[in-house]
Coordinates of C-alpha atoms in Angstrom, one line a residue:
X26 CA 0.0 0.0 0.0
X27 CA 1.0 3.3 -0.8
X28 CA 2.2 6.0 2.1
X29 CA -1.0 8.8 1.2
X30 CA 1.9 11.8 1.4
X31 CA 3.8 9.6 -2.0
X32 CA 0.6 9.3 -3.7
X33 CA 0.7 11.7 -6.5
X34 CA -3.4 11.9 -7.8
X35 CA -3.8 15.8 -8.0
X36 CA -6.6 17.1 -5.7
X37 CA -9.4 17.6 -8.5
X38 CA -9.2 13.8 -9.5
X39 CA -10.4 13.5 -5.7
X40 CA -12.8 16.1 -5.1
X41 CA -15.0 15.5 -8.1
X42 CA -17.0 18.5 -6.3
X43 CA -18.4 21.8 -8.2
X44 CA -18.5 24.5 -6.1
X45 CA -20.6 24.4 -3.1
X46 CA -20.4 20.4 -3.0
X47 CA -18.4 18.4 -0.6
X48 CA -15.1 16.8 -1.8
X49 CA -15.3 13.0 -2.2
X50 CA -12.1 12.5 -0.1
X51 CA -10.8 16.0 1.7
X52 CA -7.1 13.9 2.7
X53 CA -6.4 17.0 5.0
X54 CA -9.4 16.5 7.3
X55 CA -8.3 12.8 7.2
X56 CA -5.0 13.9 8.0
X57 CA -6.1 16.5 10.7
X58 CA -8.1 13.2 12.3
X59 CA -5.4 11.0 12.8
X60 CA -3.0 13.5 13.2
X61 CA -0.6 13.0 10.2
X62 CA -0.3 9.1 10.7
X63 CA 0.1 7.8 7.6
X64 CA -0.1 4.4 8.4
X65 CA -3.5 5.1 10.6
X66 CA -4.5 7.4 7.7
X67 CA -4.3 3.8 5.2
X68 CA -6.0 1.4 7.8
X69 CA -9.0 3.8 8.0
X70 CA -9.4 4.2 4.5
X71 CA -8.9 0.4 4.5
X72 CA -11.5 0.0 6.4
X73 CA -13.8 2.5 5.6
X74 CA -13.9 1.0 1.8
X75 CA -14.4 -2.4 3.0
X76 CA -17.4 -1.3 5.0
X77 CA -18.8 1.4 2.8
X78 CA -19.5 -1.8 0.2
X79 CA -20.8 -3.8 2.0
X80 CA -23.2 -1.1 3.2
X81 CA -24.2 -0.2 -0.3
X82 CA -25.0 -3.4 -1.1
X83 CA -27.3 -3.7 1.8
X84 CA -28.8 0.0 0.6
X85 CA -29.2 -1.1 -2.9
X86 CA -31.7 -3.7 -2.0
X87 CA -35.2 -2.6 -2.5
X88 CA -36.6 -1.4 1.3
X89 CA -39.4 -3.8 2.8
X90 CA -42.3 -2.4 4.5
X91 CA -41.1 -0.5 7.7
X92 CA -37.8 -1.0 7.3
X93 CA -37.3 2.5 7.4
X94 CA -35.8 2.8 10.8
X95 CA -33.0 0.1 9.3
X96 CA -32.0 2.2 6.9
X97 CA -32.5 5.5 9.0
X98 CA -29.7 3.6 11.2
X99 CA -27.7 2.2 7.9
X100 CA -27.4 5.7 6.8
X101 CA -26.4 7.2 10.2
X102 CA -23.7 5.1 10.3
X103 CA -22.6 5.7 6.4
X104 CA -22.7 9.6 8.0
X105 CA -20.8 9.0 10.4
X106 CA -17.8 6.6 9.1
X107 CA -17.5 8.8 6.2
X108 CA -17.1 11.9 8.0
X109 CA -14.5 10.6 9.7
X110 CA -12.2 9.7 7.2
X111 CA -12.9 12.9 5.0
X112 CA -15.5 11.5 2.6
X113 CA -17.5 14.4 2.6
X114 CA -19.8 13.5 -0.4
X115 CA -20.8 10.4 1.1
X116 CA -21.6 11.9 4.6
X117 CA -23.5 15.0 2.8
X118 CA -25.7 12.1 0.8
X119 CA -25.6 9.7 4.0
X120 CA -28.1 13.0 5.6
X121 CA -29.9 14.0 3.0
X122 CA -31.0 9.9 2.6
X123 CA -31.1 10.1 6.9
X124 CA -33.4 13.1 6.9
X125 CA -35.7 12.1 4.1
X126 CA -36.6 8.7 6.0
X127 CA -37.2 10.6 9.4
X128 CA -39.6 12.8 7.6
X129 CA -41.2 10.8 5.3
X130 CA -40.2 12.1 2.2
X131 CA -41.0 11.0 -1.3
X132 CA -37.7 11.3 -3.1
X133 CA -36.1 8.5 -0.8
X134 CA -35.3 6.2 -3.3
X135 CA -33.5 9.2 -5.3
X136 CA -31.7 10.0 -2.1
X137 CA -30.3 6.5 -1.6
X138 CA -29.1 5.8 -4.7
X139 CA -27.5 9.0 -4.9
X140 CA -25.7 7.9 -1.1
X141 CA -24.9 4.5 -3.3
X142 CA -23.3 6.6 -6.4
X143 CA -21.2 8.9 -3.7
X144 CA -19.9 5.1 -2.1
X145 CA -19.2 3.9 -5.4
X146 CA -17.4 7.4 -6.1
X147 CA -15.3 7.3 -2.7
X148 CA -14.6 3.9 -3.1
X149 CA -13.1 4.2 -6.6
X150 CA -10.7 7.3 -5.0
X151 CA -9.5 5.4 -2.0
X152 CA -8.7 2.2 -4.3
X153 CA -6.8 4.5 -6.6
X154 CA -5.0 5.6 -3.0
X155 CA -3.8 2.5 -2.3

């Protein structure tokens, strides 16, 4: 695995963001979180793509009947996981999806599989990271 501060992908390849939209990966809030670790900076990205996949696949599944409250929690922990690593886009889409199941709104299915396409998106920078 590459060390993140050899990796030479210049920033727009990663932010994929116009303006006004989070960054798919912001690598110096990752590196602000684990305070310039690069090693801890790999194993969470590690981890984060390995769990971000298997919670899309689980998202991607047509919801059953009142299985909102699942999903409310899927995406809260999406949120959560991906803020922590820097993957803004995902956490932004993670809450929008969140919200729209606490309030009932019609475009959830629009909502989730735009939290599924910012996954894919943050999955496809981290594996070019390492």
């Amino acid at each position: 695995m590459a060390n993140l501060a050899t990796v030479d992908i210049p920033r727009a390849d990663l932010s994929g963001a116009c303006e006004g939209e989070a960054p798919i990966l912001d690598l110096v809030h990752l590196s602000r979180q684990t305070f310039g670790d690069h090693a801890l900076e790999i194993e969470l990205l590690t981890l984060f793509e390995r769990q971000a996949a298997q919670l899309a696949v689980r998202l991607a599944q047509a919801p059953g009947p009142g299985d909102s409250a699942n999903r409310m929690e899927l995406a809260h922990m999406v949120k959560g996981s991906a803020r922590s690593v820097g993957a803004l886009a995902v956490a932004a889409a993670a809450e929008a999806y969140e919200t729209a199941l606490r309030h009932g709104d019609g475009a959830q299915a629009r909502l989730c599989a735009a939290l599924v396409a910012e996954i894919e998106a943050a999955r496809a920078a981290i594996l070019a990271l390492l």
